[in-house]
Coordinates of C-alpha atoms in Angstrom, one line a residue:
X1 CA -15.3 3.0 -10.1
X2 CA -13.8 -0.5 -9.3
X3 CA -10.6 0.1 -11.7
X4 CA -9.5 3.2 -9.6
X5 CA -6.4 1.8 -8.3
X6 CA -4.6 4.3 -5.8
X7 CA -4.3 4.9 -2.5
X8 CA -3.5 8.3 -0.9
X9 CA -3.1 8.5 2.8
X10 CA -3.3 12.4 3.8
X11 CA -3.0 15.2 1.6
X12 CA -0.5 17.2 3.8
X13 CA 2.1 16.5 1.9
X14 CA 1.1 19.1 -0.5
X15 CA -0.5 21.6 1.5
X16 CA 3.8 21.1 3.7
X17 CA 4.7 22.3 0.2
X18 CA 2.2 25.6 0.2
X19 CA 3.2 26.3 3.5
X20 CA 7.0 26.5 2.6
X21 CA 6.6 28.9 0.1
X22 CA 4.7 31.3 2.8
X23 CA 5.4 34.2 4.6
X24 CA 8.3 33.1 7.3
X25 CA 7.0 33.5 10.9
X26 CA 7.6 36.7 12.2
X27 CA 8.7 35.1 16.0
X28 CA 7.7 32.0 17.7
X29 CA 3.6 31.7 18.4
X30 CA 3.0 32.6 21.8
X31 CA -0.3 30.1 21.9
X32 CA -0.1 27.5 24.9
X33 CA 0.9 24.5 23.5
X34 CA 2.3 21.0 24.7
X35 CA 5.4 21.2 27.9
X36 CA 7.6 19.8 25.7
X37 CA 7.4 22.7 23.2
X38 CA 9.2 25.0 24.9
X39 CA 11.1 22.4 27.6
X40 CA 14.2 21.0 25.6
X41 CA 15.0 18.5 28.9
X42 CA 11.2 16.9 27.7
X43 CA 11.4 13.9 25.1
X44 CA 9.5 15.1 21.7
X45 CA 7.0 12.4 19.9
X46 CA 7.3 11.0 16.9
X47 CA 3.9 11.5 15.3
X48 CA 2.2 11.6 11.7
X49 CA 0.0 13.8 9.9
X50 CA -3.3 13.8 10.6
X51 CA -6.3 14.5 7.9
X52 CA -9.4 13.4 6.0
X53 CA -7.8 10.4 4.9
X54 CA -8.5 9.6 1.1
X55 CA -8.8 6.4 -0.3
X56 CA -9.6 5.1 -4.1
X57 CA -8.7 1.4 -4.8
X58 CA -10.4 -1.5 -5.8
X59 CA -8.0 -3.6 -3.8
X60 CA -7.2 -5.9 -1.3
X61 CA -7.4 -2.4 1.4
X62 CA -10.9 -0.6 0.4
X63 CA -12.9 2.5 2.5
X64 CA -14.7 0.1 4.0
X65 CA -11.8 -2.2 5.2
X66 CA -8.8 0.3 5.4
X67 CA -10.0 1.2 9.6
X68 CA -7.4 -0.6 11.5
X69 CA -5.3 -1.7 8.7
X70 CA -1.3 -2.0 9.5
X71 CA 2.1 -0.8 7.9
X72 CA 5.5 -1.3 9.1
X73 CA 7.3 1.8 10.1
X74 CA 11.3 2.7 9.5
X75 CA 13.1 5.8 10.1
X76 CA 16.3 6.0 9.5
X77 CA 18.8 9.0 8.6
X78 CA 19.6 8.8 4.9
X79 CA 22.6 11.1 5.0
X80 CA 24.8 8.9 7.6
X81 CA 27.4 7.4 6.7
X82 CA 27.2 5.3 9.5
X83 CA 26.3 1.4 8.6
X84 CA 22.7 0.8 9.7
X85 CA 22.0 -1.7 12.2
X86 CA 19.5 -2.2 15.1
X87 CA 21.7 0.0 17.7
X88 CA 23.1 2.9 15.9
X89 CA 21.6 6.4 16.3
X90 CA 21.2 7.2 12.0
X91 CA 18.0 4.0 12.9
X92 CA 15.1 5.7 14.6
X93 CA 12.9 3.0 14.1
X94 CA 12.7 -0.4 12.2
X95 CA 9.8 -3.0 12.3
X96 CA 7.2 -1.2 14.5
X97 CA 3.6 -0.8 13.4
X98 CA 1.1 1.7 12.6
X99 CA -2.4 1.6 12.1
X100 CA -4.5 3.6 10.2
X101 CA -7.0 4.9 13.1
X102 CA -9.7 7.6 12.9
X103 CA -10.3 9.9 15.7
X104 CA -12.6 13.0 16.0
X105 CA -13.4 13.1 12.8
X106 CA -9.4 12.9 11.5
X107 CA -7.3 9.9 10.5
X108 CA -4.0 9.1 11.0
X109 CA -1.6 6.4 11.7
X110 CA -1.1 6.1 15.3
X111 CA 1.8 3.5 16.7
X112 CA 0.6 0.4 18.4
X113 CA 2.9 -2.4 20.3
X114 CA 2.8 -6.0 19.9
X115 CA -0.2 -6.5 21.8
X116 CA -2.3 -4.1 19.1
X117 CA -2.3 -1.0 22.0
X118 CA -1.1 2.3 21.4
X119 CA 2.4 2.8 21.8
X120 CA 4.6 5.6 21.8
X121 CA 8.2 7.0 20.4
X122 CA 10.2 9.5 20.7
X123 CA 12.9 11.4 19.4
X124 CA 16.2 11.4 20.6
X125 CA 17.0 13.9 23.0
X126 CA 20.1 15.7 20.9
X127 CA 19.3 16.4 17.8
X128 CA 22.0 15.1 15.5
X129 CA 20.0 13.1 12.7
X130 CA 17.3 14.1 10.1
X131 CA 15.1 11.2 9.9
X132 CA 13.0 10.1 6.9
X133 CA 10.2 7.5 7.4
X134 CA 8.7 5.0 5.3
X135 CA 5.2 2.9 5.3
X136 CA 4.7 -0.4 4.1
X137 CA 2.4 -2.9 3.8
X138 CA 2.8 -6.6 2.7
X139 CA 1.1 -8.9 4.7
X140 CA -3.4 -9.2 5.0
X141 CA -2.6 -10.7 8.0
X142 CA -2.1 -7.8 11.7
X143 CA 1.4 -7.5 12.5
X144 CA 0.3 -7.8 15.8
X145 CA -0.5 -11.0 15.8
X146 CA 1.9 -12.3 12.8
X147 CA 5.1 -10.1 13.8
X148 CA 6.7 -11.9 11.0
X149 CA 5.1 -10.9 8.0
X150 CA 6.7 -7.8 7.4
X151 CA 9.7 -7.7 9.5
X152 CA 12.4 -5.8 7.6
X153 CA 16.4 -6.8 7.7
X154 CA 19.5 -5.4 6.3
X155 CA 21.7 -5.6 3.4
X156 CA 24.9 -3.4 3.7
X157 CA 23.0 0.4 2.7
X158 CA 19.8 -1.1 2.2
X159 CA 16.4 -2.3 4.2
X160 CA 14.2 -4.9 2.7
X161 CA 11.4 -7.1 3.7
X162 CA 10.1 -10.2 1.8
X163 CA 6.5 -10.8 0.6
X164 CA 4.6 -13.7 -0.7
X165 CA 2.9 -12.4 -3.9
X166 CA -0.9 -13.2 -4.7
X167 CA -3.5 -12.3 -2.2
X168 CA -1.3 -9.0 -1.3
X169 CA -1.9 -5.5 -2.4
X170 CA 2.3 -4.4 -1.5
X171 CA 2.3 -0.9 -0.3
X172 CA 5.0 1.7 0.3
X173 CA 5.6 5.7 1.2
X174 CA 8.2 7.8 2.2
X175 CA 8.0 10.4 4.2
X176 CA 10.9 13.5 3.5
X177 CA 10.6 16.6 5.5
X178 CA 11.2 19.6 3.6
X179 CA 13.3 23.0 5.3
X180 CA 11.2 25.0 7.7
X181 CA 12.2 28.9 8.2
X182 CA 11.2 31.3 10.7
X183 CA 12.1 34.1 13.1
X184 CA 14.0 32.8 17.0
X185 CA 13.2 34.3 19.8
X186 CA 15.7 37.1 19.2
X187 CA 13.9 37.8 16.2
X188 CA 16.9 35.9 14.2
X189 CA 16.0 34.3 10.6
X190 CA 17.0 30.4 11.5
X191 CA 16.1 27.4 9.1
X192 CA 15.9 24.0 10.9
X193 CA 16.0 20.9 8.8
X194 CA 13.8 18.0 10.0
X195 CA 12.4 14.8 10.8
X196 CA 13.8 15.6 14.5
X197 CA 12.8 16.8 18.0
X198 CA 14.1 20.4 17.0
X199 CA 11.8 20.0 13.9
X200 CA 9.0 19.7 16.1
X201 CA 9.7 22.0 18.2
X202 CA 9.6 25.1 16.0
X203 CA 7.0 23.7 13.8
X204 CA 4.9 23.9 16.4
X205 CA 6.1 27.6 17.7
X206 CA 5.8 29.0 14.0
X207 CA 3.0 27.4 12.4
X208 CA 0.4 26.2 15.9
X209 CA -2.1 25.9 13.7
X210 CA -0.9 23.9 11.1
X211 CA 1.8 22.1 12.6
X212 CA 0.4 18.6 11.5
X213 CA 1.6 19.6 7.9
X214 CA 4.8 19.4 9.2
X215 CA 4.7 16.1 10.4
X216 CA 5.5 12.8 8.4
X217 CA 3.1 11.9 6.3
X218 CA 2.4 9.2 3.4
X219 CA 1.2 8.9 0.1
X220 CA 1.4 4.8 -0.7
X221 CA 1.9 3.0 -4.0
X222 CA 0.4 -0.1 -4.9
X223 CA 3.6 -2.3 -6.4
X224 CA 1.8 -4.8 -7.9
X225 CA -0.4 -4.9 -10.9
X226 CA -4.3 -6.1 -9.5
X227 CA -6.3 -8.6 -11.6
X228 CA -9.9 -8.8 -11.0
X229 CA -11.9 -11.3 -12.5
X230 CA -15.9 -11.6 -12.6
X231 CA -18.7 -14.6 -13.2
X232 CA -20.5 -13.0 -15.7
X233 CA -23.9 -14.7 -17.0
X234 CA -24.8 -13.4 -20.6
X235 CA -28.4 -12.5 -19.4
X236 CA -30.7 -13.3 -16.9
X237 CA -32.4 -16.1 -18.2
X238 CA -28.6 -17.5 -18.7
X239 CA -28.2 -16.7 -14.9
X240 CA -31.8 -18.2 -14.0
X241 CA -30.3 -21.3 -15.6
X242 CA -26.9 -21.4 -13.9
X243 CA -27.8 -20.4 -10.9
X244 CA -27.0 -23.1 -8.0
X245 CA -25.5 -25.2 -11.2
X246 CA -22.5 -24.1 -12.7
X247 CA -20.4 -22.3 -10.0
X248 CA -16.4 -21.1 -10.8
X249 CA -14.6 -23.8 -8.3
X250 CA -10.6 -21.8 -8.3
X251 CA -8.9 -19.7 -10.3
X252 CA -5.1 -19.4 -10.8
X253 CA -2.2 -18.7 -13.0
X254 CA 0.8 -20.7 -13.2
X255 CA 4.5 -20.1 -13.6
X256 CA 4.5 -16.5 -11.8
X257 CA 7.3 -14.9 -9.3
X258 CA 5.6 -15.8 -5.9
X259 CA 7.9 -14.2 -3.6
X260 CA 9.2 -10.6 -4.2
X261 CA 11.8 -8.7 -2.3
X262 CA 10.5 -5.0 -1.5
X263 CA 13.7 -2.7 -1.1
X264 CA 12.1 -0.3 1.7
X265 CA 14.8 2.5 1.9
X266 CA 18.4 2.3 1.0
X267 CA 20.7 5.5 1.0
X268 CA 20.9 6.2 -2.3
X269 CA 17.1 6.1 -3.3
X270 CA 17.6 4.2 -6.4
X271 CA 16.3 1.0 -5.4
X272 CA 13.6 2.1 -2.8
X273 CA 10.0 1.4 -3.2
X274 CA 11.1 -1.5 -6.0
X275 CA 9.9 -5.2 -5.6
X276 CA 12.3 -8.2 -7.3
X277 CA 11.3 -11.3 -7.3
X278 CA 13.1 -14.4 -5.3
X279 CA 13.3 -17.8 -5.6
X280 CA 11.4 -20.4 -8.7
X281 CA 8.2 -19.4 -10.1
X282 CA 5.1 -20.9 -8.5
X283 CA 1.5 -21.2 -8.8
X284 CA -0.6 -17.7 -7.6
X285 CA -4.5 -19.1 -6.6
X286 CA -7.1 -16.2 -6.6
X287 CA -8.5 -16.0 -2.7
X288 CA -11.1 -15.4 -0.8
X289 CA -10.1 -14.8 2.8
X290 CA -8.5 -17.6 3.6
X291 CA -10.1 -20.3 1.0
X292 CA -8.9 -20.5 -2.7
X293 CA -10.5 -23.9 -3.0
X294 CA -14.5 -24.0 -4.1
X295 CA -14.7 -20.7 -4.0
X296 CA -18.3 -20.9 -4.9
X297 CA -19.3 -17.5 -7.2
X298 CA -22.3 -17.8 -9.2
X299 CA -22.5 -16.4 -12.7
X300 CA -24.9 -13.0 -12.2
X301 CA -25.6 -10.7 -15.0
X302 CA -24.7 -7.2 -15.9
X303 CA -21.5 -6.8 -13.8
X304 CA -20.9 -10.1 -12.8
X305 CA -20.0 -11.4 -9.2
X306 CA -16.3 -11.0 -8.0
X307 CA -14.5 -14.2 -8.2
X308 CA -12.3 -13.9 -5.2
X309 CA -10.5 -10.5 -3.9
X310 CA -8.1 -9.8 -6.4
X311 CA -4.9 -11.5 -8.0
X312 CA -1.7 -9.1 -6.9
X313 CA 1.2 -10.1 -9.5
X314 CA 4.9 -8.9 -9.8
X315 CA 4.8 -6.1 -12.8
X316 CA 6.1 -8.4 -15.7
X317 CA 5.5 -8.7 -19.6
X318 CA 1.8 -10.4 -20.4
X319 CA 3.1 -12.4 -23.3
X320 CA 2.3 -16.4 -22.6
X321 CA 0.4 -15.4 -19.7
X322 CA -2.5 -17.6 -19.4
X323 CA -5.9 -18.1 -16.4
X324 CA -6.6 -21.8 -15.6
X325 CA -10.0 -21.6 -13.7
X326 CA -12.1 -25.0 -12.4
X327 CA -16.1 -24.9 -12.9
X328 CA -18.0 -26.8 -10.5
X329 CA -20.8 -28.5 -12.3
X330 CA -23.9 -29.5 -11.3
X331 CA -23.0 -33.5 -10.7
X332 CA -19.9 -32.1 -8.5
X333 CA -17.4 -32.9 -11.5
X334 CA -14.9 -30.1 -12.1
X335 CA -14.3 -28.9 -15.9
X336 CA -10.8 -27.2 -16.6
X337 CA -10.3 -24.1 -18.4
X338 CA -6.8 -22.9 -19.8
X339 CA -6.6 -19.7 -22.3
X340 CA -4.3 -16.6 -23.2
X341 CA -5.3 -13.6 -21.0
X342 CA -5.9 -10.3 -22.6
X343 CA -2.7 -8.5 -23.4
X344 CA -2.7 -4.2 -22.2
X345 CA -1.9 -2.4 -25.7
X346 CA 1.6 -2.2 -24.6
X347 CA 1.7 -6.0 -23.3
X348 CA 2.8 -5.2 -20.0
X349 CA 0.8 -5.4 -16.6
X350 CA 2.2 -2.3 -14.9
X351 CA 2.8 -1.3 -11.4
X352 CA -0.3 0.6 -9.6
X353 CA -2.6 -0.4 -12.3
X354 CA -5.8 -2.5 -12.2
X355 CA -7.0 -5.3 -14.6
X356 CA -10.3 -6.8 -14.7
X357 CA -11.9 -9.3 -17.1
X358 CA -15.1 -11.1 -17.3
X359 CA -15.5 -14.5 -17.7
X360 CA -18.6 -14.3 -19.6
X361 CA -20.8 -17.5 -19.6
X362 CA -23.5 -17.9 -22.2
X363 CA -23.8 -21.6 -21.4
X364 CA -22.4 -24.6 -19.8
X365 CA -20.8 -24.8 -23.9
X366 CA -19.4 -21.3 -24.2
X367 CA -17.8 -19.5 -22.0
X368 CA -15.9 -15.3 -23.4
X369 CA -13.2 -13.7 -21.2
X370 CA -13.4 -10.2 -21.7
X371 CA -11.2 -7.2 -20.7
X372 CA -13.5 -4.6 -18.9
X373 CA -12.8 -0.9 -19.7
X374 CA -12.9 1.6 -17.2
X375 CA -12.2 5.2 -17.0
X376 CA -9.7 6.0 -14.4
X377 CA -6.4 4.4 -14.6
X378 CA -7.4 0.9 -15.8
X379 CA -4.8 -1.5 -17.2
X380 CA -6.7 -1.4 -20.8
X381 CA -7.8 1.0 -23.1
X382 CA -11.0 1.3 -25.1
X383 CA -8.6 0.3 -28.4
X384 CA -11.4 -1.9 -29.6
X385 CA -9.8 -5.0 -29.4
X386 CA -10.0 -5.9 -25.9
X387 CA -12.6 -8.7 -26.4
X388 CA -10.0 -11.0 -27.7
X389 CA -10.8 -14.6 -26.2
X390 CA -13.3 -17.4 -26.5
X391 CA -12.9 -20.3 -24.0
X392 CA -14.5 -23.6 -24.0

């Protein structure tokens, strides 16, 4: 359903939650496993979660485009009161990437280094830091090869990275490890707290065949509120007409946030995971890879044809907000239309949620944008008075 609008990236968040309310180990597992295990001199990993990855989005990152997509990665200890900076031991980690990758049937997100090659990281040695870890994603462009994009920076207890708003769908997780309890070798209750190399350790020893529930793993957001407009001709002989004649040339929306500040972690959680927009409003043009100019989409009937890949706006009141789109006509002269979008019953476009309309073209004369109702999280609601505008 194209207004689904989520993403969720492993489910062992929740199946880390069933395990911690199991039976405690009796004493550590005695299967082989990994040197480093049972060899405290040995540096410990740092790796995620691995499962069936599920993904439902009409969005900029879809099932068929999310292979190889990547986030930045931080870890950092939240309880420090140590400053956070590039060389201090509460900072595990701060603009490195992961990719989402699938292997033997199971996805994950598996480090890579500037060249787009795996990579790996460790823990430190000692452990003397719980570290949580957070995803994000806020560039369409690979890290790899625009390190830029989403590099993050600090702010006294805070972490942020920019983003330029439009073409975007703006991602973020957290990863928090929950208390882990089982029996020592002396048969001792012990709890160990985690994201560390002692977490790993005895999550590995207690639970060897579900240790991967135990590891960080994410559940994005989408930040932004997704429009998604369609050329819609009324019937077929309307698109039997049109066709190769009448063609939407852009679409945009003026006097919209255009660069958003995304507060990746700061120590105490209130502003994590929140975008606030920077700088004078600007102009947000609907795109199609890399082109936003004569974009070229054909009026088709029934569902339409997708004009572009999706407009991604800063969450914000829908009052005044109005869609300025060019139609190409058949002589090559370009006809301008302004009007009101559809208003959500509450008149806000929220966070997470997806918006789609069709501009509805009967003829070259009259042209109906319409709010398309869908079932799963859409941005309207079948209120009955979603087909509110008639342009032209």
């Amino acid at each position: 359903m194209r207004s689904e609008y989520k993403i969720v990236i492993c489910s062992a968040a929740l199946l880390a939650a069933a395990c911690s309310k199991s039976v405690m180990p009796e004493a550590p597992s005695a299967m082989p496993q990994e040197e480093w295990v049972n060899n405290e001199s040995l540096l410990v990993p740092i790796s995620f979660g691995q499962d069936n990855y599920s993904i439902i989005s009409k969005a900029a990152i879809t099932p068929e485009t999310v292979e190889g997509t990547q986030f930045g990665i931080y870890g950092v200890d939240l309880g420090t009161d140590e400053e956070w900076g590039a060389d201090v031991k509460s900072v595990l980690m701060y603009n490195k990437v992961g990719q989402y990758t699938v292997a033997d049937g199971k996805s994950t997100i598996q480090f890579v280094d500037e060249t787009g090659a795996p990579a790996s990281y460790y823990y430190p040695l000692v452990t003397e830091n719980n570290f949580t870890f957070y995803g994000y994603h806020t560039s369409n462009s690979l890290i790899t090869e625009d390190p830029a994009a989403q590099n993050g920076y600090w702010e006294g207890d805070a972490f942020y990275t920019d983003v330029k708003l439009g073409s975007v769908d703006v991602l973020w997780a957290k990863a928090s490890a929950h208390d882990i309890s089982g029996k020592d070798e002396n048969g001792e209750d012990m709890t160990v707290q985690g994201f560390n190399a002692s977490y790993s350790r005895w999550s590995r020893k207690w639970y060897p065949d579900s240790y991967s529930d135990h590891e960080p793993s994410f559940t994005f957001s989408h930040l932004t509120s997704a429009l998604h407009f369609y050329a819609v001709a009324e019937d077929a002989d309307a698109e039997a007409t049109l066709d190769g004649k009448l063609s939407i040339y852009n679409l945009y929306i003026e006097n919209l946030p255009a660069v958003a500040r995304l507060c990746i972690a700061d120590k105490s959680g209130e502003e994590e995971g929140t975008l606030a927009a920077v700088g004078d409003n600007d102009t947000l043009y609907m795109y199609n890879g890399a082109d936003y100019l004569n974009l070229s989409v054909y009026p088709k009937a029934g569902a339409g044809a997708e004009i572009g890949e999706g407009l991604f706006i800063l969450p914000q009141s829908a009052e005044g907000m109005t869609v300025n789109f060019n139609l190409l006509n058949p002589d090559g002269s370009l006809y301008l239309v302004t009007r009101d979008l559809p208003k959500p019953a509450n008149g806000v476009f929220e966070a997470g949620k997806s918006y789609e309309f069709k501009i509805i073209v009967k003829s070259i004369e009259e042209i109906v944008i319409q709010a398309i109702v869908k079932s799963w999280e859409p941005g309207f609601v079948a209120d009955g008075d979603n087909t509110v505008d008639i342009l032209g």
